[in-house]
Amino acid sequence: MASTESSSPSPQHVVIVGAGFGGLYAAKSLSKDRSFRVTVIDKRNYHLFQPLLYQVATGKLAPSDIATPIRHVLRRRPNVRVVQAAAIDLDPAARQVILNGGIRIGYDILIAATGVKHSYFGNDAWREDAPGLKTIEHALEMRQRIFSAFEAAELSEDPVEQARLTTFVVVGAGPTGVELAGAIGELAQHTLKDEFHHIDTRRSRIILAEGAAQVLPSYPADLARAAQNSLKKLGVEVMTRTLVTHIDETGVRLKDADGREETVEAATVLWAAGVRASRFGQALANRVACTLDRAGKVQVNADLSLPAHPEIFVIGDLAHYAPDGATPLPGVAPAAMQAGDYVARLLKARRRGRSLPSFRYRNQGSMAVIGRHAAVGDLRFLHVRGVFAWYLWVLVHMMGLIEFGNRLVVMTRWAWNYLTRNSGSRLITSVPEARTDHADRAHRSGN
């Protein structure tokens, strides 16, 4: 059972670092109780609906469709203060969070919800040539690389160079990788096929490389097979039991389970293979001697607090919680939401001298979409696929958006895209270095 503490007549100051799903749910719940004063710290001024980032990367949605200003979400919560800054360290003895610039913010209770970033498994040099997908900036970079590659291929007169430019490699076949590869396949096979007259986008090569034995490794085998079949219909080559051994500006080197290696020349390589905890997790480990798992996530007690520090909680992707040796909490939005809500309820109970049972995650299932009218879902008691799963996926993601206005805009865009296959957010808004390289090489190949 979670421990109790005596109540105090003055408002208790709760500092929440990170305004993702977990942090925002905790803040919204605590804001309803005036016995708390809440400060939300985030390096960005918006809450991001990460599950739809891949749709920004492939031009189906605009960044503003899946992001909402934090201040707007909490505008009617007068006991909540929002601070845009990066939390880089903490002083547990003084109970202070240290921000960039050396500013310190004191706390009675600290909730760390800073999430994860990409892991390249010790090959950080790959980051430049294989961007991941965790932020809007990442999504826009991917969007520019994808559409710039098609534009450069249209300019080229060299068939070999055209093939390189229209080869896309997605590394990692979890939900993000599967959805990203499927969306690129949808672009190449349908959306763009009539828009380019010098190349046939349907001849694009899209490779999805996964080290495990199936795509969606955490899903049941029947759903993984259904997802793989849907990917193949979109022209995606699925390579399971395949590892990436090298990435550079020319492409990737792959090695299969038998040790055979293949070099794939590709202008666009996208990373969806691994994550590690944020820098604030390492700061926690340094300051309070907490235990980190292999991915850098912080191991927590049954009430999501740190051992020897009941005033510090860790939730969301940053937390490693495996009760009684069970499977650790998944890095998904529902787990973060439930954890944020739990910690808020626990703090309210403590203020009233009560306790709560240990945190228990309620698995609501998982879903992945693979192009138009194709999706798979593990609802625990039921496996769904195809059109029904796709409509269910749309409903679930609509409800996950924080603001009603976002839901209306996204639903309108999806309806238009569905009826016309015309994605309206395919603008190349700047000419990144990668785009210039594509164009220069294509121009040289045509001379």
Tab-separated table of C-alpha atoms in Angstrom, residues 54-247:
chain	number	residue	atom	x	y	z
A	54	TYR	CA	4.193	9.989	-38.778
A	55	GLN	CA	1.233	11.629	-40.529
A	56	VAL	CA	3.020	14.973	-40.340
A	57	ALA	CA	6.161	13.297	-41.701
A	58	THR	CA	4.232	11.978	-44.712
A	59	GLY	CA	2.218	15.117	-45.421
A	60	LYS	CA	-1.195	13.954	-44.253
A	61	LEU	CA	-1.448	16.405	-41.357
A	62	ALA	CA	0.068	19.762	-40.449
A	63	PRO	CA	2.049	20.203	-37.200
A	64	SER	CA	-0.653	22.421	-35.709
A	65	ASP	CA	-3.193	19.618	-36.150
A	66	ILE	CA	-1.492	17.461	-33.515
A	67	ALA	CA	-0.091	20.088	-31.147
A	68	THR	CA	-1.841	22.348	-28.653
A	69	PRO	CA	-0.281	25.181	-26.594
A	70	ILE	CA	0.122	24.035	-22.999
A	71	ARG	CA	-1.117	27.366	-21.690
A	72	HIS	CA	-4.312	26.997	-23.708
A	73	VAL	CA	-4.968	23.529	-22.299
A	74	LEU	CA	-4.494	24.818	-18.732
A	75	ARG	CA	-5.984	28.280	-19.260
A	76	ARG	CA	-8.817	27.767	-16.774
A	77	ARG	CA	-6.581	26.314	-14.049
A	78	PRO	CA	-5.526	29.339	-11.956
A	79	ASN	CA	-3.446	27.242	-9.557
A	80	VAL	CA	-1.252	25.983	-12.418
A	81	ARG	CA	1.794	27.882	-13.644
A	82	VAL	CA	3.427	26.992	-16.977
A	83	VAL	CA	7.165	27.543	-17.446
A	84	GLN	CA	8.865	27.071	-20.797
A	85	ALA	CA	12.409	25.972	-19.985
A	86	ALA	CA	14.621	22.902	-20.032
A	87	ALA	CA	15.070	21.109	-16.708
A	88	ILE	CA	18.705	20.007	-16.730
A	89	ASP	CA	19.392	19.000	-13.122
A	90	LEU	CA	17.975	18.893	-9.612
A	91	ASP	CA	19.078	19.453	-6.033
A	92	PRO	CA	17.168	16.854	-3.985
A	93	ALA	CA	18.497	18.118	-0.652
A	94	ALA	CA	17.119	21.598	-1.313
A	95	ARG	CA	14.150	20.181	-3.250
A	96	GLN	CA	14.873	22.312	-6.287
A	97	VAL	CA	14.740	21.719	-10.039
A	98	ILE	CA	17.538	23.465	-11.939
A	99	LEU	CA	16.640	24.979	-15.300
A	100	ASN	CA	18.834	26.073	-18.164
A	101	GLY	CA	20.333	29.411	-17.251
A	102	GLY	CA	20.750	28.314	-13.630
A	103	ILE	CA	17.232	29.257	-12.508
A	104	ARG	CA	15.976	27.121	-9.617
A	105	ILE	CA	12.378	26.216	-8.842
A	106	GLY	CA	11.572	24.709	-5.470
A	107	TYR	CA	9.142	21.854	-4.964
A	108	ASP	CA	7.397	19.867	-2.264
A	109	ILE	CA	6.596	17.086	-4.725
A	110	LEU	CA	8.382	16.420	-8.020
A	111	ILE	CA	6.847	14.462	-10.915
A	112	ALA	CA	9.352	13.612	-13.657
A	113	ALA	CA	7.648	12.917	-16.985
A	114	THR	CA	10.287	13.849	-19.542
A	115	GLY	CA	9.904	10.822	-21.815
A	116	VAL	CA	12.512	9.244	-24.064
A	117	LYS	CA	14.669	10.051	-27.059
A	118	HIS	CA	16.135	7.929	-29.812
A	119	SER	CA	18.812	5.344	-29.212
A	120	TYR	CA	21.161	4.372	-32.004
A	121	PHE	CA	22.663	1.571	-29.912
A	122	GLY	CA	26.041	3.237	-29.610
A	123	ASN	CA	26.112	4.448	-33.213
A	124	ASP	CA	25.204	8.092	-32.663
A	125	ALA	CA	26.935	9.055	-35.919
A	126	TRP	CA	23.961	7.500	-37.721
A	127	ARG	CA	21.667	10.207	-36.385
A	128	GLU	CA	22.599	12.678	-39.134
A	129	ASP	CA	21.692	10.278	-41.945
A	130	ALA	CA	18.771	8.474	-40.264
A	131	PRO	CA	16.515	10.872	-38.347
A	132	GLY	CA	14.068	9.514	-35.814
A	133	LEU	CA	10.519	10.600	-35.039
A	134	LYS	CA	9.866	12.057	-31.590
A	135	THR	CA	9.285	15.765	-32.210
A	136	ILE	CA	7.651	18.080	-34.733
A	137	GLU	CA	11.117	19.077	-35.885
A	138	HIS	CA	11.888	15.416	-36.615
A	139	ALA	CA	8.629	15.025	-38.533
A	140	LEU	CA	9.286	18.102	-40.659
A	141	GLU	CA	12.811	16.916	-41.409
A	142	MET	CA	11.430	13.553	-42.518
A	143	ARG	CA	8.799	15.275	-44.645
A	144	GLN	CA	11.428	17.352	-46.395
A	145	ARG	CA	13.652	14.330	-47.023
A	146	ILE	CA	10.825	12.191	-48.399
A	147	PHE	CA	9.336	14.741	-50.783
A	148	SER	CA	12.705	16.233	-51.739
A	149	ALA	CA	13.845	12.769	-52.819
A	150	PHE	CA	10.903	12.447	-55.215
A	151	GLU	CA	11.558	15.943	-56.580
A	152	ALA	CA	15.243	15.188	-57.175
A	153	ALA	CA	14.366	11.908	-58.894
A	154	GLU	CA	12.063	13.806	-61.252
A	155	LEU	CA	14.993	16.073	-62.139
A	156	SER	CA	17.477	13.260	-62.769
A	157	GLU	CA	18.039	11.655	-66.176
A	158	ASP	CA	20.001	8.721	-64.734
A	159	PRO	CA	17.884	5.598	-64.004
A	160	VAL	CA	20.382	4.397	-61.397
A	161	GLU	CA	20.234	7.700	-59.583
A	162	GLN	CA	16.453	7.771	-59.853
A	163	ALA	CA	16.346	4.344	-58.207
A	164	ARG	CA	18.582	5.516	-55.352
A	165	LEU	CA	16.494	8.620	-54.808
A	166	THR	CA	13.246	6.638	-54.685
A	167	THR	CA	14.571	4.014	-52.276
A	168	PHE	CA	13.404	4.473	-48.681
A	169	VAL	CA	14.605	2.395	-45.742
A	170	VAL	CA	12.726	2.395	-42.432
A	171	VAL	CA	14.687	0.805	-39.589
A	172	GLY	CA	12.524	-0.826	-36.931
A	173	ALA	CA	9.109	-2.458	-37.385
A	174	GLY	CA	7.353	-1.503	-34.189
A	175	PRO	CA	4.129	0.511	-34.525
A	176	THR	CA	5.955	3.689	-35.568
A	177	GLY	CA	8.041	1.935	-38.223
A	178	VAL	CA	5.088	-0.025	-39.598
A	179	GLU	CA	2.865	3.052	-39.795
A	180	LEU	CA	5.639	5.137	-41.351
A	181	ALA	CA	6.522	2.526	-43.988
A	182	GLY	CA	2.844	2.030	-44.798
A	183	ALA	CA	2.304	5.771	-45.197
A	184	ILE	CA	5.276	6.075	-47.578
A	185	GLY	CA	3.899	3.125	-49.541
A	186	GLU	CA	0.530	4.871	-49.738
A	187	LEU	CA	2.248	7.976	-51.076
A	188	ALA	CA	4.224	6.110	-53.719
A	189	GLN	CA	1.457	3.776	-54.880
A	190	HIS	CA	-1.488	6.166	-54.818
A	191	THR	CA	-1.090	9.792	-53.752
A	192	LEU	CA	1.850	10.755	-55.989
A	193	LYS	CA	1.447	8.386	-58.910
A	194	ASP	CA	-0.246	10.957	-61.182
A	195	GLU	CA	1.744	13.976	-60.026
A	196	PHE	CA	5.175	13.071	-61.418
A	197	HIS	CA	5.523	12.657	-65.189
A	198	HIS	CA	9.220	11.798	-65.526
A	199	ILE	CA	9.292	9.005	-62.935
A	200	ASP	CA	6.858	6.308	-61.866
A	201	THR	CA	6.540	6.647	-58.097
A	202	ARG	CA	4.957	3.184	-57.963
A	203	ARG	CA	8.388	1.725	-58.750
A	204	SER	CA	9.799	3.160	-55.517
A	205	ARG	CA	11.559	0.682	-53.261
A	206	ILE	CA	10.458	0.827	-49.631
A	207	ILE	CA	12.279	-1.440	-47.189
A	208	LEU	CA	11.200	-2.104	-43.600
A	209	ALA	CA	14.045	-3.744	-41.658
A	210	GLU	CA	13.401	-5.462	-38.308
A	211	GLY	CA	15.742	-7.515	-36.153
A	212	ALA	CA	12.966	-9.638	-34.632
A	213	ALA	CA	11.201	-12.548	-36.305
A	214	GLN	CA	8.071	-10.540	-37.158
A	215	VAL	CA	6.873	-6.998	-37.634
A	216	LEU	CA	5.142	-5.538	-34.564
A	217	PRO	CA	7.165	-7.847	-32.262
A	218	SER	CA	4.945	-7.165	-29.236
A	219	TYR	CA	1.739	-8.095	-31.112
A	220	PRO	CA	0.196	-11.560	-31.506
A	221	ALA	CA	1.511	-13.483	-34.512
A	222	ASP	CA	-1.782	-13.408	-36.451
A	223	LEU	CA	-1.944	-9.616	-36.314
A	224	ALA	CA	1.715	-9.328	-37.274
A	225	ARG	CA	1.060	-11.477	-40.344
A	226	ALA	CA	-1.955	-9.356	-41.269
A	227	ALA	CA	0.118	-6.188	-40.936
A	228	GLN	CA	2.887	-7.653	-43.078
A	229	ASN	CA	0.404	-8.636	-45.787
A	230	SER	CA	-1.025	-5.113	-45.819
A	231	LEU	CA	2.467	-3.671	-46.116
A	232	LYS	CA	3.255	-5.916	-49.074
A	233	LYS	CA	0.128	-4.673	-50.862
A	234	LEU	CA	1.581	-1.174	-50.567
A	235	GLY	CA	4.865	-2.274	-52.111
A	236	VAL	CA	6.835	-2.467	-48.866
A	237	GLU	CA	9.625	-5.067	-48.679
A	238	VAL	CA	9.591	-6.491	-45.165
A	239	MET	CA	12.949	-7.850	-43.972
A	240	THR	CA	12.693	-9.567	-40.598
A	241	ARG	CA	15.622	-11.063	-38.673
A	242	THR	CA	17.650	-8.341	-40.346
A	243	LEU	CA	20.070	-6.005	-38.601
A	244	VAL	CA	21.478	-2.688	-39.746
A	245	THR	CA	25.271	-2.699	-39.495
A	246	HIS	CA	26.066	0.653	-41.095
A	247	ILE	CA	24.337	3.867	-42.178
